[in-house]
PDB file of C-alpha atoms in Angstrom:
ATOM      1  CA  UNK A 125      75.946 103.966  45.782  1.00 55.00           C
ATOM      2  CA  UNK A 126      76.002 102.838  49.358  1.00 63.00           C
ATOM      3  CA  UNK A 127      74.745  99.405  50.826  1.00 86.00           C
ATOM      4  CA  UNK A 128      76.468  97.523  48.049  1.00 92.00           C
ATOM      5  CA  UNK A 129      76.905  93.752  48.449  1.00 95.00           C
ATOM      6  CA  UNK A 130      79.330  91.303  46.730  1.00 96.00           C
ATOM      7  CA  UNK A 131      77.912  89.303  43.737  1.00 97.00           C
ATOM      8  CA  UNK A 132      79.177  86.976  41.231  1.00 97.00           C
ATOM      9  CA  UNK A 133      78.406  87.788  37.490  1.00 97.00           C
ATOM     10  CA  UNK A 134      78.433  85.450  34.599  1.00 97.00           C
ATOM     11  CA  UNK A 135      78.107  86.965  31.196  1.00 95.00           C
ATOM     12  CA  UNK A 136      77.807  84.902  27.999  1.00 96.00           C
ATOM     13  CA  UNK A 137      77.564  86.421  24.638  1.00 95.00           C
ATOM     14  CA  UNK A 138      77.295  85.016  20.934  1.00 95.00           C
ATOM     15  CA  UNK A 139      77.946  87.121  18.049  1.00 91.00           C
ATOM     16  CA  UNK A 140      78.375  85.532  14.394  1.00 86.00           C
ATOM     17  CA  UNK A 141      79.121  82.013  15.922  1.00 86.00           C
ATOM     18  CA  UNK A 142      81.673  83.362  18.328  1.00 92.00           C
ATOM     19  CA  UNK A 143      81.027  82.717  22.049  1.00 94.00           C
ATOM     20  CA  UNK A 144      82.475  84.706  24.879  1.00 92.00           C
ATOM     21  CA  UNK A 145      82.101  83.689  28.573  1.00 94.00           C
ATOM     22  CA  UNK A 146      83.061  86.357  31.242  1.00 92.00           C
ATOM     23  CA  UNK A 147      83.012  85.482  34.950  1.00 94.00           C
ATOM     24  CA  UNK A 148      83.537  88.501  37.275  1.00 94.00           C
ATOM     25  CA  UNK A 149      83.131  89.756  40.741  1.00 96.00           C
ATOM     26  CA  UNK A 150      81.004  92.781  41.248  1.00 97.00           C
ATOM     27  CA  UNK A 151      78.649  94.607  43.798  1.00 97.00           C
ATOM     28  CA  UNK A 152      74.885  95.192  43.821  1.00 97.00           C
ATOM     29  CA  UNK A 153      72.158  97.206  45.298  1.00 97.00           C
ATOM     30  CA  UNK A 154      68.441  97.039  45.128  1.00 95.00           C
ATOM     31  CA  UNK A 155      66.644 100.303  44.849  1.00 94.00           C
ATOM     32  CA  UNK A 156      62.930  99.803  44.650  1.00 93.00           C
ATOM     33  CA  UNK A 157      62.533  97.497  41.975  1.00 92.00           C
ATOM     34  CA  UNK A 158      65.673  98.160  40.018  1.00 96.00           C
ATOM     35  CA  UNK A 159      68.866  96.325  40.537  1.00 97.00           C
ATOM     36  CA  UNK A 160      72.038  98.171  40.117  1.00 97.00           C
ATOM     37  CA  UNK A 161      75.423  95.981  39.399  1.00 97.00           C
ATOM     38  CA  UNK A 162      78.877  97.549  39.209  1.00 97.00           C
ATOM     39  CA  UNK A 163      82.169  95.647  38.109  1.00 96.00           C
ATOM     40  CA  UNK A 164      85.387  96.263  36.416  1.00 94.00           C
ATOM     41  CA  UNK A 165      85.652  94.564  33.032  1.00 88.00           C
ATOM     42  CA  UNK A 166      88.194  91.715  33.233  1.00 80.00           C
ATOM     43  CA  UNK A 167      90.154  92.766  30.078  1.00 80.00           C
ATOM     44  CA  UNK A 168      92.042  96.106  29.843  1.00 76.00           C
ATOM     45  CA  UNK A 169      90.980  98.844  27.378  1.00 75.00           C
ATOM     46  CA  UNK A 170      92.673  99.646  24.161  1.00 76.00           C
ATOM     47  CA  UNK A 171      95.584 101.404  25.850  1.00 82.00           C
ATOM     48  CA  UNK A 172      95.576  99.367  29.036  1.00 84.00           C
ATOM     49  CA  UNK A 173      93.171 101.337  31.103  1.00 85.00           C
ATOM     50  CA  UNK A 174      90.290 100.276  33.279  1.00 90.00           C
ATOM     51  CA  UNK A 175      86.573 100.365  32.273  1.00 92.00           C
ATOM     52  CA  UNK A 176      84.047 100.159  34.979  1.00 96.00           C
ATOM     53  CA  UNK A 177      80.459  99.028  33.926  1.00 96.00           C
ATOM     54  CA  UNK A 178      77.022  99.590  35.566  1.00 97.00           C
ATOM     55  CA  UNK A 179      74.064  97.409  34.859  1.00 97.00           C
ATOM     56  CA  UNK A 180      70.583  98.696  35.465  1.00 98.00           C
ATOM     57  CA  UNK A 181      67.911  95.985  35.536  1.00 98.00           C
ATOM     58  CA  UNK A 182      64.325  96.858  35.687  1.00 96.00           C
ATOM     59  CA  UNK A 183      61.135  95.004  35.177  1.00 91.00           C
ATOM     60  CA  UNK A 184      61.069  95.762  31.573  1.00 94.00           C
ATOM     61  CA  UNK A 185      64.436  97.136  30.556  1.00 97.00           C
ATOM     62  CA  UNK A 186      68.105  96.685  30.979  1.00 98.00           C
ATOM     63  CA  UNK A 187      70.804  99.221  30.551  1.00 98.00           C
ATOM     64  CA  UNK A 188      74.580  99.097  30.130  1.00 97.00           C
ATOM     65  CA  UNK A 189      76.676 101.924  30.945  1.00 98.00           C
ATOM     66  CA  UNK A 190      80.510 101.778  30.726  1.00 96.00           C
ATOM     67  CA  UNK A 191      82.923 104.551  31.997  1.00 96.00           C
ATOM     68  CA  UNK A 192      86.621 104.710  32.031  1.00 93.00           C
ATOM     69  CA  UNK A 193      88.936 104.141  28.957  1.00 91.00           C
ATOM     70  CA  UNK A 194      85.848 102.841  27.047  1.00 91.00           C
ATOM     71  CA  UNK A 195      82.585 104.632  27.510  1.00 96.00           C
ATOM     72  CA  UNK A 196      79.407 103.477  26.022  1.00 97.00           C
ATOM     73  CA  UNK A 197      75.712 103.178  26.876  1.00 98.00           C
ATOM     74  CA  UNK A 198      73.255 100.650  25.426  1.00 98.00           C
ATOM     75  CA  UNK A 199      69.421 100.259  26.449  1.00 98.00           C
ATOM     76  CA  UNK A 200      67.423  97.138  25.818  1.00 98.00           C
ATOM     77  CA  UNK A 201      63.456  97.174  25.819  1.00 98.00           C
ATOM     78  CA  UNK A 202      61.467  94.615  24.171  1.00 97.00           C
ATOM     79  CA  UNK A 203      60.569  95.434  20.505  1.00 97.00           C
ATOM     80  CA  UNK A 204      62.246  98.809  20.540  1.00 97.00           C
ATOM     81  CA  UNK A 205      64.935 100.261  18.819  1.00 97.00           C
ATOM     82  CA  UNK A 206      66.830 102.715  21.235  1.00 97.00           C
ATOM     83  CA  UNK A 207      69.940 104.849  20.788  1.00 97.00           C
ATOM     84  CA  UNK A 208      73.272 104.752  22.447  1.00 97.00           C
ATOM     85  CA  UNK A 209      76.962 105.530  22.042  1.00 97.00           C
ATOM     86  CA  UNK A 210      80.393 104.224  21.909  1.00 96.00           C
ATOM     87  CA  UNK A 211      83.719 106.131  22.580  1.00 95.00           C
ATOM     88  CA  UNK A 212      87.257 104.879  23.069  1.00 90.00           C
ATOM     89  CA  UNK A 213      90.664 106.351  22.419  1.00 89.00           C
ATOM     90  CA  UNK A 214      90.604 105.177  18.910  1.00 90.00           C
ATOM     91  CA  UNK A 215      86.857 105.595  17.774  1.00 92.00           C
ATOM     92  CA  UNK A 216      83.504 106.903  18.546  1.00 95.00           C
ATOM     93  CA  UNK A 217      80.104 106.340  17.009  1.00 96.00           C
ATOM     94  CA  UNK A 218      76.550 106.344  17.735  1.00 96.00           C
ATOM     95  CA  UNK A 219      74.757 103.032  18.057  1.00 97.00           C
ATOM     96  CA  UNK A 220      71.253 101.729  18.431  1.00 97.00           C
ATOM     97  CA  UNK A 221      69.795  98.401  19.691  1.00 97.00           C
ATOM     98  CA  UNK A 222      66.708  96.725  18.360  1.00 98.00           C
ATOM     99  CA  UNK A 223      65.712  94.096  21.037  1.00 98.00           C
ATOM    100  CA  UNK A 224      63.864  90.892  19.782  1.00 97.00           C
ATOM    101  CA  UNK A 225      63.789  89.020  23.028  1.00 97.00           C
ATOM    102  CA  UNK A 226      64.203  90.130  26.548  1.00 97.00           C
ATOM    103  CA  UNK A 227      63.639  87.864  29.742  1.00 97.00           C
ATOM    104  CA  UNK A 228      64.365  89.377  33.102  1.00 96.00           C
ATOM    105  CA  UNK A 229      63.964  87.912  36.622  1.00 96.00           C
ATOM    106  CA  UNK A 230      65.257  89.787  39.619  1.00 96.00           C
ATOM    107  CA  UNK A 231      65.088  88.237  43.113  1.00 94.00           C
ATOM    108  CA  UNK A 232      66.763  90.502  45.609  1.00 91.00           C
ATOM    109  CA  UNK A 233      70.416  90.888  44.675  1.00 94.00           C
ATOM    110  CA  UNK A 234      70.402  87.869  42.201  1.00 95.00           C
ATOM    111  CA  UNK A 235      69.058  88.058  38.801  1.00 97.00           C
ATOM    112  CA  UNK A 236      68.893  86.258  35.412  1.00 97.00           C
ATOM    113  CA  UNK A 237      68.624  87.891  31.998  1.00 97.00           C
ATOM    114  CA  UNK A 238      68.593  86.779  28.466  1.00 97.00           C
ATOM    115  CA  UNK A 239      68.203  89.024  25.436  1.00 98.00           C
ATOM    116  CA  UNK A 240      68.867  89.028  21.706  1.00 97.00           C
ATOM    117  CA  UNK A 241      69.177  92.113  19.480  1.00 98.00           C
ATOM    118  CA  UNK A 242      70.258  93.687  16.232  1.00 97.00           C
ATOM    119  CA  UNK A 243      73.117  95.984  16.639  1.00 96.00           C
ATOM    120  CA  UNK A 244      73.294  99.120  14.512  1.00 97.00           C
ATOM    121  CA  UNK A 245      76.265 101.467  13.975  1.00 95.00           C
ATOM    122  CA  UNK A 246      75.732 104.717  12.489  1.00 91.00           C
ATOM    123  CA  UNK A 247      72.127 103.471  11.674  1.00 88.00           C
ATOM    124  CA  UNK A 248      73.537 100.573   9.627  1.00 94.00           C
ATOM    125  CA  UNK A 249      72.843  97.061  10.847  1.00 95.00           C
ATOM    126  CA  UNK A 250      76.241  95.640  12.202  1.00 94.00           C
ATOM    127  CA  UNK A 251      75.278  92.270  13.634  1.00 94.00           C
ATOM    128  CA  UNK A 252      73.079  90.200  15.896  1.00 96.00           C
ATOM    129  CA  UNK A 253      73.898  89.414  19.402  1.00 96.00           C
ATOM    130  CA  UNK A 254      72.633  86.868  22.032  1.00 97.00           C
ATOM    131  CA  UNK A 255      73.340  87.513  25.731  1.00 97.00           C
ATOM    132  CA  UNK A 256      72.695  85.643  28.811  1.00 97.00           C
ATOM    133  CA  UNK A 257      73.546  87.115  32.202  1.00 97.00           C
ATOM    134  CA  UNK A 258      73.595  85.544  35.788  1.00 98.00           C
ATOM    135  CA  UNK A 259      74.024  87.517  38.825  1.00 97.00           C
ATOM    136  CA  UNK A 260      74.292  85.625  42.114  1.00 97.00           C
ATOM    137  CA  UNK A 261      74.593  87.254  45.531  1.00 93.00           C
ATOM    138  CA  UNK A 262      77.416  85.983  47.490  1.00 89.00           C
ATOM    139  CA  UNK A 263      76.696  84.389  50.765  1.00 80.00           C
ATOM    140  CA  UNK A 264      77.671  86.237  53.943  1.00 72.00           C
ATOM    141  CA  UNK A 265      80.329  84.693  55.627  1.00 63.00           C
TER     142      UNK A 265
END
């Protein structure tokens, strides 16, 4: 994608009482009303490889696409159970997400999102997640 601009990304997830906070640099572009954000995941994959993540934020949905050593796709839309997948060198499975809360706000290349969902692996419930995301456009120097 051309015209990508630098952004700061702050991703906070909570699962079964465990909190994980990740802060990363990435790049973003606005195409129509959809914000695309790309970044490399801060931790190496299971065999030390790189995983690149693309976030697609729209008015009513959020999609996470991961490519590289780990490949996965998850889509979040309010009150919907949507299919996805996960693949790594050690495992592969179908998944789905049932989103109970989804708040999205996009202003230019900055955005805020908060969502909670039930995670299903092989169609069996495997946990409940709460996520918050803050994307901030870096100032031009």
